[in-house]
mmCIF file of C-alpha atoms in Angstrom:
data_model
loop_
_atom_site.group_PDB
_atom_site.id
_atom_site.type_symbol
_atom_site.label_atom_id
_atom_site.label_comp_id
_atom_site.label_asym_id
_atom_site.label_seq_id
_atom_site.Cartn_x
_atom_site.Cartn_y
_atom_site.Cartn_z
ATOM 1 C CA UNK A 1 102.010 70.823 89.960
ATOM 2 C CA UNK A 2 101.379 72.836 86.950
ATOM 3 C CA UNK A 3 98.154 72.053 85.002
ATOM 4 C CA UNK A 4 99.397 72.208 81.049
ATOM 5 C CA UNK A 5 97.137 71.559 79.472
ATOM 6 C CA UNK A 6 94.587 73.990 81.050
ATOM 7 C CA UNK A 7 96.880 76.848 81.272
ATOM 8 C CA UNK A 8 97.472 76.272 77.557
ATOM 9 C CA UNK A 9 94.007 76.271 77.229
ATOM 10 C CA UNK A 10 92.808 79.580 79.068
ATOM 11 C CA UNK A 11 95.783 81.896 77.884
ATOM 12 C CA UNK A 12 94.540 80.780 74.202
ATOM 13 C CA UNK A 13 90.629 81.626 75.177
ATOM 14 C CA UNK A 14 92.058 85.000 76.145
ATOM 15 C CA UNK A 15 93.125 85.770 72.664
ATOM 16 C CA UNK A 16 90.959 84.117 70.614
ATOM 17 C CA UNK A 17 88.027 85.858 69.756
ATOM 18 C CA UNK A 18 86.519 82.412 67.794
ATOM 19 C CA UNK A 19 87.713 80.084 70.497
ATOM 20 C CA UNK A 20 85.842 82.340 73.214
ATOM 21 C CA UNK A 21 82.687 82.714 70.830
ATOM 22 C CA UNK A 22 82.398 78.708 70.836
ATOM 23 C CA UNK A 23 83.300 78.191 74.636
ATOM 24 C CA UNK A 24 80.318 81.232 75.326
ATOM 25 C CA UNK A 25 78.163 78.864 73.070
ATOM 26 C CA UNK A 26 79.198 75.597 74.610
ATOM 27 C CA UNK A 27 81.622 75.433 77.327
ATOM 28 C CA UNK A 28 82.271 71.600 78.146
ATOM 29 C CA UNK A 29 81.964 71.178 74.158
ATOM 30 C CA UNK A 30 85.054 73.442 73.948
ATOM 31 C CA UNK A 31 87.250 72.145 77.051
ATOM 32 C CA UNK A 32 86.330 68.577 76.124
ATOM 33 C CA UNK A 33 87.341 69.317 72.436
ATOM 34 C CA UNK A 34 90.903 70.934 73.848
ATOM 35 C CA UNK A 35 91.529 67.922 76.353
ATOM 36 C CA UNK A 36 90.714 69.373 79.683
ATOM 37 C CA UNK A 37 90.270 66.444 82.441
ATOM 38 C CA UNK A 38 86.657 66.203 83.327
ATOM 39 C CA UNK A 39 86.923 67.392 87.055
ATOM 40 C CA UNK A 40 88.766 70.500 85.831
ATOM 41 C CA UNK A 41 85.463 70.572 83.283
ATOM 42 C CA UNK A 42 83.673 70.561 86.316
ATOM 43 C CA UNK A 43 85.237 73.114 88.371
ATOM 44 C CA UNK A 44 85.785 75.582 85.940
ATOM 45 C CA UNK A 45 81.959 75.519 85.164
ATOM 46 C CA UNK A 46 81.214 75.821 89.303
ATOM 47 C CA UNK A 47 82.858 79.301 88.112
ATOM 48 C CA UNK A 48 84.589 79.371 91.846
ATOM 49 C CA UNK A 49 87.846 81.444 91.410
ATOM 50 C CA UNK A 50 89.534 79.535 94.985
ATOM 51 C CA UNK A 51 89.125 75.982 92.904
ATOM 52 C CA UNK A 52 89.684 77.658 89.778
ATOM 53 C CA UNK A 53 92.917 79.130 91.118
ATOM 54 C CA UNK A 54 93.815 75.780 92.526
ATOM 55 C CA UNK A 55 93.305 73.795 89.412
ATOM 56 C CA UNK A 56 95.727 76.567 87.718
ATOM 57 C CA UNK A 57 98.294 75.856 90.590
ATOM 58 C CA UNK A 58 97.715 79.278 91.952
ATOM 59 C CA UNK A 59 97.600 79.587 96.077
ATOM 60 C CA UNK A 60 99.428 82.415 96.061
ATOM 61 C CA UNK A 61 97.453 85.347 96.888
ATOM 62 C CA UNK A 62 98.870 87.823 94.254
ATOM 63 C CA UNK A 63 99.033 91.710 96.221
ATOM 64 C CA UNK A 64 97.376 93.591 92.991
ATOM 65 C CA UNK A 65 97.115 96.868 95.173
ATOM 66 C CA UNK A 66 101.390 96.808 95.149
ATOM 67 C CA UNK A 67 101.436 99.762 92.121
ATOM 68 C CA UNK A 68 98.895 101.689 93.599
ATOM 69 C CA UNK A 69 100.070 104.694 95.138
ATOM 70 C CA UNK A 70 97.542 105.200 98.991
ATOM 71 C CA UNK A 71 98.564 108.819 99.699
ATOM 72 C CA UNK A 72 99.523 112.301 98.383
ATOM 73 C CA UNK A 73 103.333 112.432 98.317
ATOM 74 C CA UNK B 1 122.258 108.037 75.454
ATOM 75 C CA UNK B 2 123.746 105.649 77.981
ATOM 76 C CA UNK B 3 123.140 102.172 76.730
ATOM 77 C CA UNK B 4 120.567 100.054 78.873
ATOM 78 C CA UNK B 5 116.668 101.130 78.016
ATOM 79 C CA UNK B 6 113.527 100.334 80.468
ATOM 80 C CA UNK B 7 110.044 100.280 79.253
ATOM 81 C CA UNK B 8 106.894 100.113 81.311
ATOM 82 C CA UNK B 9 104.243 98.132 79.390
ATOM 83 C CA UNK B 10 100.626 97.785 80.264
ATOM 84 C CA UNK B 11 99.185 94.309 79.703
ATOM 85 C CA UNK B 12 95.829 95.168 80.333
ATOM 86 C CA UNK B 13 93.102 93.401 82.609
ATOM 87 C CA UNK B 14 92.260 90.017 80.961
ATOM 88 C CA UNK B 15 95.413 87.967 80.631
ATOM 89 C CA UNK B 16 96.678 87.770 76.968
ATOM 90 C CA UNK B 17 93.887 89.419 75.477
ATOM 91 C CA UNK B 18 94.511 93.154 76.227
ATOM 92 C CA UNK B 19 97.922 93.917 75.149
ATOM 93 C CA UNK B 20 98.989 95.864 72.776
ATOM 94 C CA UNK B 21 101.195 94.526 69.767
ATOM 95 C CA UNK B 22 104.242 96.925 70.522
ATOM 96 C CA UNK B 23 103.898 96.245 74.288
ATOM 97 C CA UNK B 24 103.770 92.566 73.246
ATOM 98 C CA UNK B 25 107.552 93.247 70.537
ATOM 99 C CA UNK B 26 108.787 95.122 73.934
ATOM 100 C CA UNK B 27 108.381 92.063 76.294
ATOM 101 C CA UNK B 28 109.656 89.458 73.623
ATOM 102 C CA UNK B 29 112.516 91.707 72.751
ATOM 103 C CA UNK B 30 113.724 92.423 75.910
ATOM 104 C CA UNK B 31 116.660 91.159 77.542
ATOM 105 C CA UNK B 32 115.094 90.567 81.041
ATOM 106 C CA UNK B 33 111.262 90.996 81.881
ATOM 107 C CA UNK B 34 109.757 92.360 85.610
ATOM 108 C CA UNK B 35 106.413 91.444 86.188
ATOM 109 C CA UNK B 36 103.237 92.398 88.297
ATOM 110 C CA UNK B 37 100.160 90.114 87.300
ATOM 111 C CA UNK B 38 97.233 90.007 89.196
ATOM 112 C CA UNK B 39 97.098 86.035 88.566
ATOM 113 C CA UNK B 40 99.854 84.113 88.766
ATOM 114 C CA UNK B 41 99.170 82.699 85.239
ATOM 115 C CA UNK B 42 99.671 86.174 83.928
ATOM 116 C CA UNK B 43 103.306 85.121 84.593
ATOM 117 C CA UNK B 44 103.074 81.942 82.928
ATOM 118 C CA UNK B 45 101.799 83.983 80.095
ATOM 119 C CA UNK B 46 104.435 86.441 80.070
ATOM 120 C CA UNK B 47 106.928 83.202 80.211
ATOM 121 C CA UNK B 48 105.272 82.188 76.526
ATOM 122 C CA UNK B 49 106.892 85.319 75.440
ATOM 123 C CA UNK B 50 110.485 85.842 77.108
ATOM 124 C CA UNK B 51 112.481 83.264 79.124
ATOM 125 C CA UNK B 52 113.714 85.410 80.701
ATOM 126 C CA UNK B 53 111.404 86.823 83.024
ATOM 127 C CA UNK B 54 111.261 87.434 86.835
ATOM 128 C CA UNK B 55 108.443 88.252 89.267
ATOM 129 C CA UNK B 56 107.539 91.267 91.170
ATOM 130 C CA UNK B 57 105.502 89.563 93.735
ATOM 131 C CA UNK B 58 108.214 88.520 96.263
ATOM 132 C CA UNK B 59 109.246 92.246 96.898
ATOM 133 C CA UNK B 60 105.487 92.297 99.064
ATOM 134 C CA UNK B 61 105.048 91.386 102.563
ATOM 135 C CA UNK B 62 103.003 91.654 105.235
ATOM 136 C CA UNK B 63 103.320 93.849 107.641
ATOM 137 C CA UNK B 64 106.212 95.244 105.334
ATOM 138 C CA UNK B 65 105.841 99.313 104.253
ATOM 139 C CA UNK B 66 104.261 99.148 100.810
ATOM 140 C CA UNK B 67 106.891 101.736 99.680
ATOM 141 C CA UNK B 68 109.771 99.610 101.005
ATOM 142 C CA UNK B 69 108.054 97.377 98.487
ATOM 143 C CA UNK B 70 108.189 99.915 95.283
ATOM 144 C CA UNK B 71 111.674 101.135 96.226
ATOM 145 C CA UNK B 72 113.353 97.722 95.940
ATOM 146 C CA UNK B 73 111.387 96.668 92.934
ATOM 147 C CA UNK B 74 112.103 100.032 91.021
ATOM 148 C CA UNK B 75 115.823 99.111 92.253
ATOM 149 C CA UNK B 76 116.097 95.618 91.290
ATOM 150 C CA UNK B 77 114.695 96.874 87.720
ATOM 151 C CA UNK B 78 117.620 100.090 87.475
ATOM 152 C CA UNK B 79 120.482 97.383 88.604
ATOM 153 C CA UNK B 80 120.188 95.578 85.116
ATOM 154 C CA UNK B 81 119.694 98.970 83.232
ATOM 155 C CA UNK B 82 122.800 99.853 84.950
ATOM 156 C CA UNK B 83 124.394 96.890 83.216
ATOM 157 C CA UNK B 84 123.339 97.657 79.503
ATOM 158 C CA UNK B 85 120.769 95.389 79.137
ATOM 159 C CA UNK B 86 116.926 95.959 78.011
ATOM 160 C CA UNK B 87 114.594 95.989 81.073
ATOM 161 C CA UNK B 88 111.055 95.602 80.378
ATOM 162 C CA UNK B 89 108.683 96.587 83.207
ATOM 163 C CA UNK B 90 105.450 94.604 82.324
ATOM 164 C CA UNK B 91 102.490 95.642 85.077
ATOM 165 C CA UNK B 92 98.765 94.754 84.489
ATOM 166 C CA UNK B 93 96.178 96.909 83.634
ATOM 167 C CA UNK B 94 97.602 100.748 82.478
ATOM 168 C CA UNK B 95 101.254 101.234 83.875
ATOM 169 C CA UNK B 96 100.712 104.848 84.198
ATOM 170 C CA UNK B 97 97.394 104.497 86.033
ATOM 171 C CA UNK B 98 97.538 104.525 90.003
ATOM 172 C CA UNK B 99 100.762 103.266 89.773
ATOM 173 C CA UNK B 100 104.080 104.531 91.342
ATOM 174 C CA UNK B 101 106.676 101.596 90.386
ATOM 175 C CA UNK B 102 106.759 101.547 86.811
ATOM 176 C CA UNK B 103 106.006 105.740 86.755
ATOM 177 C CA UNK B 104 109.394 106.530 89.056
ATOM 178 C CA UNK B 105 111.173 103.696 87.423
ATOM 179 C CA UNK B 106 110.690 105.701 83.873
ATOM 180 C CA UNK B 107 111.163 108.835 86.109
ATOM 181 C CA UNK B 108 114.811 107.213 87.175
ATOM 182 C CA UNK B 109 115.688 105.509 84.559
ATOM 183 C CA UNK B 110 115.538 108.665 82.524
ATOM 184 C CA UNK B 111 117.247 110.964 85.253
ATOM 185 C CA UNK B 112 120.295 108.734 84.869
ATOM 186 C CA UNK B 113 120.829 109.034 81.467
ATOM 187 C CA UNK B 114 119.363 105.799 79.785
ATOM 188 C CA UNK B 115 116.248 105.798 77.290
ATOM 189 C CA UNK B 116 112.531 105.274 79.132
ATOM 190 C CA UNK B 117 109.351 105.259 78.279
ATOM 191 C CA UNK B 118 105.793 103.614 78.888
ATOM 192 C CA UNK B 119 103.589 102.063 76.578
ATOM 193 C CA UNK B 120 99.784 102.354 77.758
ATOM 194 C CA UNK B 121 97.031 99.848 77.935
ATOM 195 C CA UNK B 122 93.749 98.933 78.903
ATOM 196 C CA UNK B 123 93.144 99.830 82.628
ATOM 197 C CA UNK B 124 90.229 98.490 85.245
ATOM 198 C CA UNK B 125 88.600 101.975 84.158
ATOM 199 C CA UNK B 126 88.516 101.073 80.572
ATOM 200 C CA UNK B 127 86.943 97.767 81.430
ATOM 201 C CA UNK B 128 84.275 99.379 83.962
ATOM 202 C CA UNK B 129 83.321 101.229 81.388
ATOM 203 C CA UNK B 130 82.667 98.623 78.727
ATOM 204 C CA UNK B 131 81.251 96.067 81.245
ATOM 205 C CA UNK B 132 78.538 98.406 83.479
ATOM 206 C CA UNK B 133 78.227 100.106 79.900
ATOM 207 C CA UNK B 134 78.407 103.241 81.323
ATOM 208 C CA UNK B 135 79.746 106.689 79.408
ATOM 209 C CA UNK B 136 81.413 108.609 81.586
ATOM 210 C CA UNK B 137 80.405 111.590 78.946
ATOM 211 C CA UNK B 138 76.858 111.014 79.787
ATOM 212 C CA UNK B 139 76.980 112.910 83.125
ATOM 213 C CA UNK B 140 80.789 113.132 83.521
ATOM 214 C CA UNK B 141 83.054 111.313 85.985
ATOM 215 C CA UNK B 142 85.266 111.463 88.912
ATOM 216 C CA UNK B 143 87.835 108.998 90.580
ATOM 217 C CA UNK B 144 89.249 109.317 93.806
ATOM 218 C CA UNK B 145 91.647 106.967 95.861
ATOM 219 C CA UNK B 146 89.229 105.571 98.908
ATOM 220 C CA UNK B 147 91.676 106.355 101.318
ATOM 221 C CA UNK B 148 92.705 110.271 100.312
ATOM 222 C CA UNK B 149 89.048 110.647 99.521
ATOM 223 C CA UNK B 150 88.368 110.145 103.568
ATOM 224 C CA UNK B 151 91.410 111.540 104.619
ATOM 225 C CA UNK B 152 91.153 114.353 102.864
ATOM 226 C CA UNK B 153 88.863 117.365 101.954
ATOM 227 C CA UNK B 154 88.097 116.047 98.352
ATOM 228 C CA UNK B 155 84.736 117.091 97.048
ATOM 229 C CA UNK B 156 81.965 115.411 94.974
ATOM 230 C CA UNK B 157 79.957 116.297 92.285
ATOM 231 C CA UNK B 158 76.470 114.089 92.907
ATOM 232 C CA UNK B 159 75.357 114.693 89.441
ATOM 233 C CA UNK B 160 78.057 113.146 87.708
ATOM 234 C CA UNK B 161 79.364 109.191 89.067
ATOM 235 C CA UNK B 162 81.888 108.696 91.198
ATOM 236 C CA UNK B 163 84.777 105.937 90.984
ATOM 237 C CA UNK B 164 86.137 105.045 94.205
ATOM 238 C CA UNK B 165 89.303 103.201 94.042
ATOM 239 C CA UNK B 166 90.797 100.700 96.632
ATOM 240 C CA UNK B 167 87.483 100.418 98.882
ATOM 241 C CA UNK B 168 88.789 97.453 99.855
ATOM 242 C CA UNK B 169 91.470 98.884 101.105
ATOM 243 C CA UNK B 170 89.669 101.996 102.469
ATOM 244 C CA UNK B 171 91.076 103.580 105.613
ATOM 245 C CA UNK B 172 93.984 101.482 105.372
ATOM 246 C CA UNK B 173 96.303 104.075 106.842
ATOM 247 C CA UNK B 174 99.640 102.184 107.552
ATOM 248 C CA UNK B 175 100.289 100.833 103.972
ATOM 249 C CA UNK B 176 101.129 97.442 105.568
ATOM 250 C CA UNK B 177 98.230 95.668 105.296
ATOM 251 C CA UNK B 178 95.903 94.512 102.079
ATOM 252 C CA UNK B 179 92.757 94.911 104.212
ATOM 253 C CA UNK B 180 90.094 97.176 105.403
ATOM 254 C CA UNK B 181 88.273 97.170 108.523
ATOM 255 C CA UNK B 182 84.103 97.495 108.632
ATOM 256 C CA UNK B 183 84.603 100.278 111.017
ATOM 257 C CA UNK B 184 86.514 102.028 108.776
ATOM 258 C CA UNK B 185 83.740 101.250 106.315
ATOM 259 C CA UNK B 186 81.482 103.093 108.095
ATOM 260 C CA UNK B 187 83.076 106.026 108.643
ATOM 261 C CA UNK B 188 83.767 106.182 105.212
ATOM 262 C CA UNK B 189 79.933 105.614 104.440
ATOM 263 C CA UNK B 190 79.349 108.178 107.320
ATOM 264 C CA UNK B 191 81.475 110.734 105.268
ATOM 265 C CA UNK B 192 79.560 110.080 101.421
ATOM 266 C CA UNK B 193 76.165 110.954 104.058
ATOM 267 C CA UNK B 194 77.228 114.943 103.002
ATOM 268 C CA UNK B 195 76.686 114.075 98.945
ATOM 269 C CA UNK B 196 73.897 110.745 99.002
ATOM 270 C CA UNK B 197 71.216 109.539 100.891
ATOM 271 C CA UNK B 198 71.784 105.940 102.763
ATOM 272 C CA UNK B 199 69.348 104.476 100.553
ATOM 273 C CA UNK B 200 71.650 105.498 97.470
ATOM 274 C CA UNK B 201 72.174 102.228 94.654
ATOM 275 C CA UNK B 202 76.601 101.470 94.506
ATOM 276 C CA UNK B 203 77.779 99.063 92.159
ATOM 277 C CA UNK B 204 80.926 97.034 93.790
ATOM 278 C CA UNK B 205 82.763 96.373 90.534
ATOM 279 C CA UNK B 206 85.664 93.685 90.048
ATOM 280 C CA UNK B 207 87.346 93.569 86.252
ATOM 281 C CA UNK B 208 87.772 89.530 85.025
ATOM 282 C CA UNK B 209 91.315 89.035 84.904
ATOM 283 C CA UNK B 210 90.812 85.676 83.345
ATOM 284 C CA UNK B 211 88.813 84.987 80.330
ATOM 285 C CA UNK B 212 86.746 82.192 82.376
ATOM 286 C CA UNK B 213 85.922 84.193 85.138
ATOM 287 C CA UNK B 214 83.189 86.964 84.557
ATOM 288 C CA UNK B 215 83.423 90.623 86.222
ATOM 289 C CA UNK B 216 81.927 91.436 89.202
ATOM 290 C CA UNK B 217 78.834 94.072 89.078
ATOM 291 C CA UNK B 218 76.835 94.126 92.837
ATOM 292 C CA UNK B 219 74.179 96.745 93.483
ATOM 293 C CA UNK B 220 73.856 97.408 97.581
ATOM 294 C CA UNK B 221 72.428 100.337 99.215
ATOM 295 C CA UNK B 222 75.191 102.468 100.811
ATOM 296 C CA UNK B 223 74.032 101.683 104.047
ATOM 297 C CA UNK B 224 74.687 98.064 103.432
ATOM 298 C CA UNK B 225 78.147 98.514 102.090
ATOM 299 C CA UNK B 226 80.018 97.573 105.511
ATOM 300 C CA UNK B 227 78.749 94.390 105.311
ATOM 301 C CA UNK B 228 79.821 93.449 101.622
ATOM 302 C CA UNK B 229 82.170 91.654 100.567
ATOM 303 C CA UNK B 230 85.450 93.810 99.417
ATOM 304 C CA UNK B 231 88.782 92.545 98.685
ATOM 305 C CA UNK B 232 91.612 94.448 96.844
ATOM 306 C CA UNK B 233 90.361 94.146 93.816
ATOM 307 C CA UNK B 234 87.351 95.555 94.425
ATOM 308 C CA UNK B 235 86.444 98.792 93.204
ATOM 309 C CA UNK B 236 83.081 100.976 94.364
ATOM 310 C CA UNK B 237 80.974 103.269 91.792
ATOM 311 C CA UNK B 238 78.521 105.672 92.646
ATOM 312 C CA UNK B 239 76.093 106.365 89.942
ATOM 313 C CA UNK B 240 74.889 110.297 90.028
ATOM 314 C CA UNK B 241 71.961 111.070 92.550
ATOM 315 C CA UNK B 242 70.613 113.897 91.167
ATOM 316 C CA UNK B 243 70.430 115.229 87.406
ATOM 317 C CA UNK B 244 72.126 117.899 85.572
ATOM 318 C CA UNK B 245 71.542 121.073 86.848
ATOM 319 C CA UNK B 246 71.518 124.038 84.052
ATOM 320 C CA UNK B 247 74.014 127.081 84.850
ATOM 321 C CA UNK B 248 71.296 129.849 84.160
ATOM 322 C CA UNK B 249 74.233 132.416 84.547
ATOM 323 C CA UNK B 250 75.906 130.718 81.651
ATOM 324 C CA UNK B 251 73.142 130.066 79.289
ATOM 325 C CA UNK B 252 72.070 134.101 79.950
ATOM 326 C CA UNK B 253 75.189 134.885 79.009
ATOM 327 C CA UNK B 254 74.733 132.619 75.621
ATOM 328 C CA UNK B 255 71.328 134.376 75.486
ATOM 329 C CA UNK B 256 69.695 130.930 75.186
ATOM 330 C CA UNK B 257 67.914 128.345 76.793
ATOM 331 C CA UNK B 258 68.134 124.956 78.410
ATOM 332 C CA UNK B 259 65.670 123.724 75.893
ATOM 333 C CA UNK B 260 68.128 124.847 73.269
ATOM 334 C CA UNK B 261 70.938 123.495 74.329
ATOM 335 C CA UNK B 262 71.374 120.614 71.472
ATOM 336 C CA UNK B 263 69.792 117.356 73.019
ATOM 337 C CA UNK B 264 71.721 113.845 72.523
#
């Protein structure tokens, strides 16, 4: 299932120059202060992207080569 | 001008943080969105900004031909240009960059009459350069494709860096498969033996595409490069191994010298 509030949370750190100024500073401070569940606290502060991606409901592997054109036409 | 319109925006690397505002007005004005995220909250994102929005993802398999892939996303895109409506084409990093969907689906688009265009953006080259700080005026700079490097006769320039693209995937010759093969690694070290010596310093460089995740920056010898870790998004640089050489032809020509060539 979908993880809201976190989501929420990491698209707005992605476009917020303050926000990601604080959460450089003080990163539990900042999740803590936006609501983020303790374990995700946790895990996002391991820093390892399988959890990470799990905790943002994301399994899927996502094929970023796809628009990449391998050979001369 | 028939009446449906596609554009192909670039979202950039880092989620929400890299677009541009018209690319942004393009996605939330358009009647349907296509998208290609490297994480799958870059389509939650994309959601904040149009309802309307479906996934590119699905079209890749497995085993399936990579350009099977491209055709039937570049056609799923045309069918509702076809039908009047305004297609937006929203692919990470720089549309135009590497990238044959949203390129032919302009290319199309255009060809059959309707309006086209791409916006551009902020590639994994733009971000290499801000995050390994490196200029690529310094020495100059050359990018290559992994795969068409080794298979074929491309040449290097050892004073200036080199960007290989798609190590990862190096060797990779079917375009079925999102994997490469430490054999294949090694010939493709075997074949960079002509321009560096084994011992040669590569960075193995990964752009954050989330703003809690940091980039990716490892220094290994060449020689050890088969046994690191490389996944798709991977990308290999090759800082010069030798310095500027003067052109003494050249600067006779100027009637000068290398000492007054104006220093940085």
């Amino acid at each position: 299932m979908a993880n809201k509030k976190l989501e929420e949370f990491v698209i707005r750190l992605s476009e917020d120059a303050k926000l990601m100024e604080s959460y450089v500073e003080n990163p539990k401070a900042v999740m803590r202060g936006a609501g983020l569940d303790e374990t995700d606290i946790k895990t996002i502060l391991k820093g390892e992207t399988k959890e990470i991606n799990k905790l943002l409901g994301s399994d899927m592997e996502c094929y970023i080569t796809g628009i990449i054109t391998l050979m001369k036409k | 001008m028939l009446k449906g319109q596609f554009v192909a925006v670039s979202t950039g690397m880092n989620l929400a943080g890299h677009i541009s505002k018209i690319s942004r007005s393009y996605i939330e004005q358009a009647d349907v969105v296509y998208c290609l995220m490297p994480h799958s909250l870059g389509e939650v994102w994309i959601h904040t900004l149009n309802s309307n929005v479906k996934s590119l993802q699905p079209f890749y398999a497995k085993g399936k031909h990579r350009m099977q892939s491209y055709e039937e996303m570049i056609d799923a895109m045309l069918q509702d240009v076809r039908m009047g409506k305004k297609v937006c084409g929203a692919f990470y990093g720089h549309a135009g960059v590497f990238a044959y969907v949203p390129r032919m689906a302009v290319k199309q688009a255009v060809k059959e009459g309707f309006r086209a265009h791409m916006e551009p953006g902020v590639s994994a080259e733009a971000c290499l350069y801000a995050d390994l700080a490196i200029d690529p005026g310094e020495s100059g700079i050359q990018g290559y494709e992994a795969s068409q490097f080794l298979f074929y006769n491309q040449e290097l320039n050892n004073s200036a860096y080199a960007i290989m693209w798609q190590i990862g995937l190096v060797g990779e010759y079917t375009a079925k498969q999102f994997e490469t093969k430490k054999e294949w690694v090694e010939i493709f070290v075997s074949h960079l033996k002509k321009w560096y010596p084994l011992s040669h310093n590569v960075i193995l460089y990964e752009a954050a595409v989330l703003p809690i995740e940091t980039f990716r920056a490892e220094t290994v010898a060449l020689k050890d490069l088969p046994d690191a870790e490389l996944n798709p998004k991977t990308t290999l640089v090759i800082p010069p191994s030798r310095s500027l050489q003067a052109n003494q032809d050249v600067l006779d020509m100027f009637g000068i010298s290398e000492q007054q060539i104006a220093a940085r």
